[in-house]
PDB file of C-alpha atoms in Angstrom:
ATOM      1  CA  MET X   1      11.227 -36.859   7.331  1.00  0.00           C
ATOM      2  CA  LYS X   2      12.954 -33.466   7.001  1.00  0.00           C
ATOM      3  CA  LYS X   3      16.214 -35.004   8.253  1.00  0.00           C
ATOM      4  CA  VAL X   4      16.031 -37.775   5.641  1.00  0.00           C
ATOM      5  CA  ILE X   5      15.394 -35.297   2.816  1.00  0.00           C
ATOM      6  CA  LEU X   6      18.138 -32.975   4.100  1.00  0.00           C
ATOM      7  CA  THR X   7      20.585 -35.890   4.398  1.00  0.00           C
ATOM      8  CA  ILE X   8      19.799 -37.120   0.874  1.00  0.00           C
ATOM      9  CA  GLY X   9      20.105 -33.567  -0.460  1.00  0.00           C
ATOM     10  CA  CYS X  10      23.500 -33.121   1.207  1.00  0.00           C
ATOM     11  CA  LEU X  11      24.734 -36.452  -0.136  1.00  0.00           C
ATOM     12  CA  CYS X  12      23.581 -35.555  -3.660  1.00  0.00           C
ATOM     13  CA  LEU X  13      25.291 -32.164  -3.436  1.00  0.00           C
ATOM     14  CA  PHE X  14      28.503 -33.718  -2.119  1.00  0.00           C
ATOM     15  CA  TRP X  15      28.455 -36.347  -4.861  1.00  0.00           C
ATOM     16  CA  SER X  16      27.859 -33.825  -7.661  1.00  0.00           C
ATOM     17  CA  VAL X  17      30.617 -31.486  -6.422  1.00  0.00           C
ATOM     18  CA  THR X  18      33.038 -34.385  -6.025  1.00  0.00           C
ATOM     19  CA  MET X  19      32.268 -35.794  -9.469  1.00  0.00           C
ATOM     20  CA  SER X  20      32.588 -32.408 -11.192  1.00  0.00           C
ATOM     21  CA  GLN X  21      36.012 -31.728  -9.645  1.00  0.00           C
ATOM     22  CA  THR X  22      37.495 -35.192  -9.997  1.00  0.00           C
ATOM     23  CA  PRO X  23      38.513 -36.329 -13.466  1.00  0.00           C
ATOM     24  CA  ALA X  24      36.899 -39.520 -14.638  1.00  0.00           C
ATOM     25  CA  TYR X  25      40.245 -41.179 -14.041  1.00  0.00           C
ATOM     26  CA  PHE X  26      39.328 -44.698 -15.068  1.00  0.00           C
ATOM     27  CA  ASP X  27      36.904 -43.714 -17.844  1.00  0.00           C
ATOM     28  CA  ILE X  28      39.878 -44.038 -20.151  1.00  0.00           C
ATOM     29  CA  VAL X  29      40.384 -47.746 -19.403  1.00  0.00           C
ATOM     30  CA  GLY X  30      39.562 -49.809 -22.463  1.00  0.00           C
ATOM     31  CA  LYS X  31      40.339 -50.147 -26.139  1.00  0.00           C
ATOM     32  CA  TRP X  32      39.709 -46.986 -28.192  1.00  0.00           C
ATOM     33  CA  LYS X  33      39.533 -47.005 -31.982  1.00  0.00           C
ATOM     34  CA  VAL X  34      40.169 -43.790 -33.878  1.00  0.00           C
ATOM     35  CA  VAL X  35      37.264 -43.129 -36.271  1.00  0.00           C
ATOM     36  CA  GLY X  36      38.131 -39.627 -37.462  1.00  0.00           C
ATOM     37  CA  GLY X  37      39.444 -36.314 -36.354  1.00  0.00           C
ATOM     38  CA  GLU X  38      41.277 -33.196 -37.339  1.00  0.00           C
ATOM     39  CA  PHE X  39      44.879 -32.331 -38.041  1.00  0.00           C
ATOM     40  CA  ASN X  40      45.365 -28.571 -37.888  1.00  0.00           C
ATOM     41  CA  THR X  41      48.569 -27.352 -39.458  1.00  0.00           C
ATOM     42  CA  PRO X  42      50.189 -23.964 -39.863  1.00  0.00           C
ATOM     43  CA  LYS X  43      49.740 -22.530 -43.347  1.00  0.00           C
ATOM     44  CA  PRO X  44      51.065 -22.375 -46.011  1.00  0.00           C
ATOM     45  CA  LEU X  45      52.297 -25.920 -46.635  1.00  0.00           C
ATOM     46  CA  THR X  46      54.200 -27.301 -49.570  1.00  0.00           C
ATOM     47  CA  LYS X  47      52.511 -29.937 -51.734  1.00  0.00           C
ATOM     48  CA  ALA X  48      54.992 -32.538 -50.445  1.00  0.00           C
ATOM     49  CA  ILE X  49      54.155 -31.764 -46.803  1.00  0.00           C
ATOM     50  CA  GLU X  50      50.400 -31.816 -47.564  1.00  0.00           C
ATOM     51  CA  LYS X  51      50.813 -35.254 -49.161  1.00  0.00           C
ATOM     52  CA  GLN X  52      52.770 -36.566 -46.165  1.00  0.00           C
ATOM     53  CA  ILE X  53      50.121 -35.262 -43.750  1.00  0.00           C
ATOM     54  CA  LYS X  54      47.377 -36.931 -45.796  1.00  0.00           C
ATOM     55  CA  VAL X  55      49.164 -40.303 -45.587  1.00  0.00           C
ATOM     56  CA  PHE X  56      49.870 -39.778 -41.895  1.00  0.00           C
ATOM     57  CA  LYS X  57      46.169 -38.992 -41.259  1.00  0.00           C
ATOM     58  CA  GLU X  58      45.029 -42.178 -42.976  1.00  0.00           C
ATOM     59  CA  LEU X  59      47.373 -44.277 -40.854  1.00  0.00           C
ATOM     60  CA  PHE X  60      46.486 -42.414 -37.667  1.00  0.00           C
ATOM     61  CA  PHE X  61      42.748 -42.661 -38.310  1.00  0.00           C
ATOM     62  CA  HIS X  62      42.992 -46.465 -38.239  1.00  0.00           C
ATOM     63  CA  SER X  63      44.939 -46.693 -34.996  1.00  0.00           C
ATOM     64  CA  VAL X  64      43.915 -48.102 -31.602  1.00  0.00           C
ATOM     65  CA  PHE X  65      44.765 -46.859 -28.098  1.00  0.00           C
ATOM     66  CA  VAL X  66      44.644 -49.492 -25.324  1.00  0.00           C
ATOM     67  CA  PHE X  67      44.508 -48.335 -21.687  1.00  0.00           C
ATOM     68  CA  GLN X  68      44.483 -51.215 -19.197  1.00  0.00           C
ATOM     69  CA  ALA X  69      43.337 -50.972 -15.577  1.00  0.00           C
ATOM     70  CA  ASP X  70      46.831 -51.949 -14.365  1.00  0.00           C
ATOM     71  CA  HIS X  71      48.189 -48.849 -16.208  1.00  0.00           C
ATOM     72  CA  ASN X  72      49.671 -50.798 -19.115  1.00  0.00           C
ATOM     73  CA  PHE X  73      49.326 -48.917 -22.398  1.00  0.00           C
ATOM     74  CA  ASN X  74      49.608 -49.864 -26.074  1.00  0.00           C
ATOM     75  CA  PHE X  75      49.258 -47.704 -29.165  1.00  0.00           C
ATOM     76  CA  ASN X  76      48.716 -49.720 -32.317  1.00  0.00           C
ATOM     77  CA  ILE X  77      49.370 -47.923 -35.590  1.00  0.00           C
ATOM     78  CA  ALA X  78      50.648 -49.045 -38.975  1.00  0.00           C
ATOM     79  CA  ILE X  79      53.802 -46.899 -38.596  1.00  0.00           C
ATOM     80  CA  THR X  80      56.152 -49.231 -36.754  1.00  0.00           C
ATOM     81  CA  GLU X  81      58.282 -46.398 -35.358  1.00  0.00           C
ATOM     82  CA  MET X  82      55.212 -44.867 -33.692  1.00  0.00           C
ATOM     83  CA  LYS X  83      53.834 -48.029 -32.065  1.00  0.00           C
ATOM     84  CA  ILE X  84      53.991 -48.097 -28.299  1.00  0.00           C
ATOM     85  CA  GLN X  85      54.070 -51.505 -26.663  1.00  0.00           C
ATOM     86  CA  LYS X  86      54.600 -52.018 -22.948  1.00  0.00           C
ATOM     87  CA  GLY X  87      53.876 -48.408 -22.175  1.00  0.00           C
ATOM     88  CA  HIS X  88      52.559 -46.960 -18.931  1.00  0.00           C
ATOM     89  CA  TRP X  89      49.767 -44.397 -18.444  1.00  0.00           C
ATOM     90  CA  LYS X  90      49.011 -42.133 -15.520  1.00  0.00           C
ATOM     91  CA  TYR X  91      46.898 -39.036 -14.978  1.00  0.00           C
ATOM     92  CA  ASN X  92      48.643 -35.697 -14.470  1.00  0.00           C
ATOM     93  CA  GLU X  93      46.253 -33.521 -12.454  1.00  0.00           C
ATOM     94  CA  ASN X  94      48.319 -30.361 -13.050  1.00  0.00           C
ATOM     95  CA  LYS X  95      47.995 -30.672 -16.823  1.00  0.00           C
ATOM     96  CA  ASN X  96      44.589 -32.425 -16.824  1.00  0.00           C
ATOM     97  CA  ARG X  97      46.116 -34.961 -19.186  1.00  0.00           C
ATOM     98  CA  TYR X  98      46.921 -38.625 -19.372  1.00  0.00           C
ATOM     99  CA  VAL X  99      50.673 -39.090 -19.647  1.00  0.00           C
ATOM    100  CA  ILE X 100      52.088 -41.984 -21.666  1.00  0.00           C
ATOM    101  CA  GLN X 101      55.568 -43.270 -20.807  1.00  0.00           C
ATOM    102  CA  ASP X 102      57.766 -46.293 -21.320  1.00  0.00           C
ATOM    103  CA  TRP X 103      56.988 -48.819 -18.578  1.00  0.00           C
ATOM    104  CA  LYS X 104      60.572 -48.557 -17.308  1.00  0.00           C
ATOM    105  CA  ASP X 105      60.007 -44.818 -16.705  1.00  0.00           C
ATOM    106  CA  LYS X 106      56.680 -45.170 -14.872  1.00  0.00           C
ATOM    107  CA  ASP X 107      58.048 -43.692 -11.635  1.00  0.00           C
ATOM    108  CA  LYS X 108      59.534 -40.629 -13.345  1.00  0.00           C
ATOM    109  CA  ASN X 109      57.711 -37.397 -14.059  1.00  0.00           C
ATOM    110  CA  ASN X 110      59.735 -36.053 -16.966  1.00  0.00           C
ATOM    111  CA  SER X 111      59.786 -38.779 -19.597  1.00  0.00           C
ATOM    112  CA  ASP X 112      56.598 -38.481 -21.619  1.00  0.00           C
ATOM    113  CA  LEU X 113      56.127 -40.237 -24.947  1.00  0.00           C
ATOM    114  CA  MET X 114      52.715 -38.665 -25.435  1.00  0.00           C
ATOM    115  CA  ASP X 115      50.128 -36.582 -23.594  1.00  0.00           C
ATOM    116  CA  ILE X 116      46.411 -37.115 -24.175  1.00  0.00           C
ATOM    117  CA  GLU X 117      43.549 -34.861 -23.149  1.00  0.00           C
ATOM    118  CA  MET X 118      40.233 -36.719 -23.098  1.00  0.00           C
ATOM    119  CA  LYS X 119      37.333 -34.477 -24.079  1.00  0.00           C
ATOM    120  CA  ARG X 120      33.642 -35.165 -24.498  1.00  0.00           C
ATOM    121  CA  ASP X 121      31.234 -33.249 -26.703  1.00  0.00           C
ATOM    122  CA  GLY X 122      27.736 -34.663 -26.464  1.00  0.00           C
ATOM    123  CA  ASP X 123      27.966 -38.365 -27.255  1.00  0.00           C
ATOM    124  CA  LYS X 124      31.378 -38.051 -28.944  1.00  0.00           C
ATOM    125  CA  THR X 125      34.749 -38.624 -27.288  1.00  0.00           C
ATOM    126  CA  TYR X 126      37.989 -37.034 -28.456  1.00  0.00           C
ATOM    127  CA  PHE X 127      41.638 -37.569 -27.664  1.00  0.00           C
ATOM    128  CA  VAL X 128      43.497 -34.294 -28.124  1.00  0.00           C
ATOM    129  CA  LEU X 129      47.250 -34.688 -28.517  1.00  0.00           C
ATOM    130  CA  PRO X 130      48.906 -31.399 -27.541  1.00  0.00           C
ATOM    131  CA  THR X 131      51.890 -30.645 -29.779  1.00  0.00           C
ATOM    132  CA  ASP X 132      52.605 -26.965 -29.091  1.00  0.00           C
ATOM    133  CA  ASP X 133      55.910 -27.681 -27.370  1.00  0.00           C
ATOM    134  CA  GLU X 134      57.299 -29.685 -30.301  1.00  0.00           C
ATOM    135  CA  LEU X 135      55.327 -28.312 -33.268  1.00  0.00           C
ATOM    136  CA  PRO X 136      53.871 -24.840 -32.670  1.00  0.00           C
ATOM    137  CA  GLY X 137      50.647 -24.289 -34.597  1.00  0.00           C
ATOM    138  CA  PHE X 138      50.075 -28.007 -35.208  1.00  0.00           C
ATOM    139  CA  SER X 139      47.324 -29.870 -33.368  1.00  0.00           C
ATOM    140  CA  ILE X 140      45.731 -33.305 -33.475  1.00  0.00           C
ATOM    141  CA  LYS X 141      42.167 -33.982 -32.332  1.00  0.00           C
ATOM    142  CA  LEU X 142      41.070 -37.610 -32.750  1.00  0.00           C
ATOM    143  CA  GLU X 143      37.496 -38.823 -32.521  1.00  0.00           C
ATOM    144  CA  VAL X 144      37.517 -42.185 -30.763  1.00  0.00           C
ATOM    145  CA  VAL X 145      34.985 -44.857 -29.891  1.00  0.00           C
ATOM    146  CA  LYS X 146      35.333 -47.360 -27.092  1.00  0.00           C
ATOM    147  CA  MET X 147      35.411 -50.872 -28.480  1.00  0.00           C
ATOM    148  CA  ILE X 148      33.265 -53.550 -26.873  1.00  0.00           C
ATOM    149  CA  GLU X 149      35.323 -56.524 -25.750  1.00  0.00           C
TER     150      GLU X 149
END
């Protein structure tokens, strides 16, 4: 009986350590609708820039991210220039981020269209889009919900 309890205890410990160190790689698979979020911008902003950001937020907050199990990716947004069709996603363990690329660049490591950090806070899920390289002081944190298909 002690051996059974010890074996089960070891398996539980191994499982918990493994799960805490391994990202939930395929948790991202599915269709994710943006339901809110935050755009943090450096201050001060001109009225024209504030207006543009407000419009951009409204469009962004009605977008949909689609991660398929075969690593196909689509980003549907009302701004045609920002839509991504026939994209490719993969997980970058060094950055702890999902990397979005054109499908034709799927075997390359230096051709990102977008990086996404998936974060959970209680029952809420967020996609954080790091922008420090391109826009210092600007950040995007999107609250998303997984759509039932």
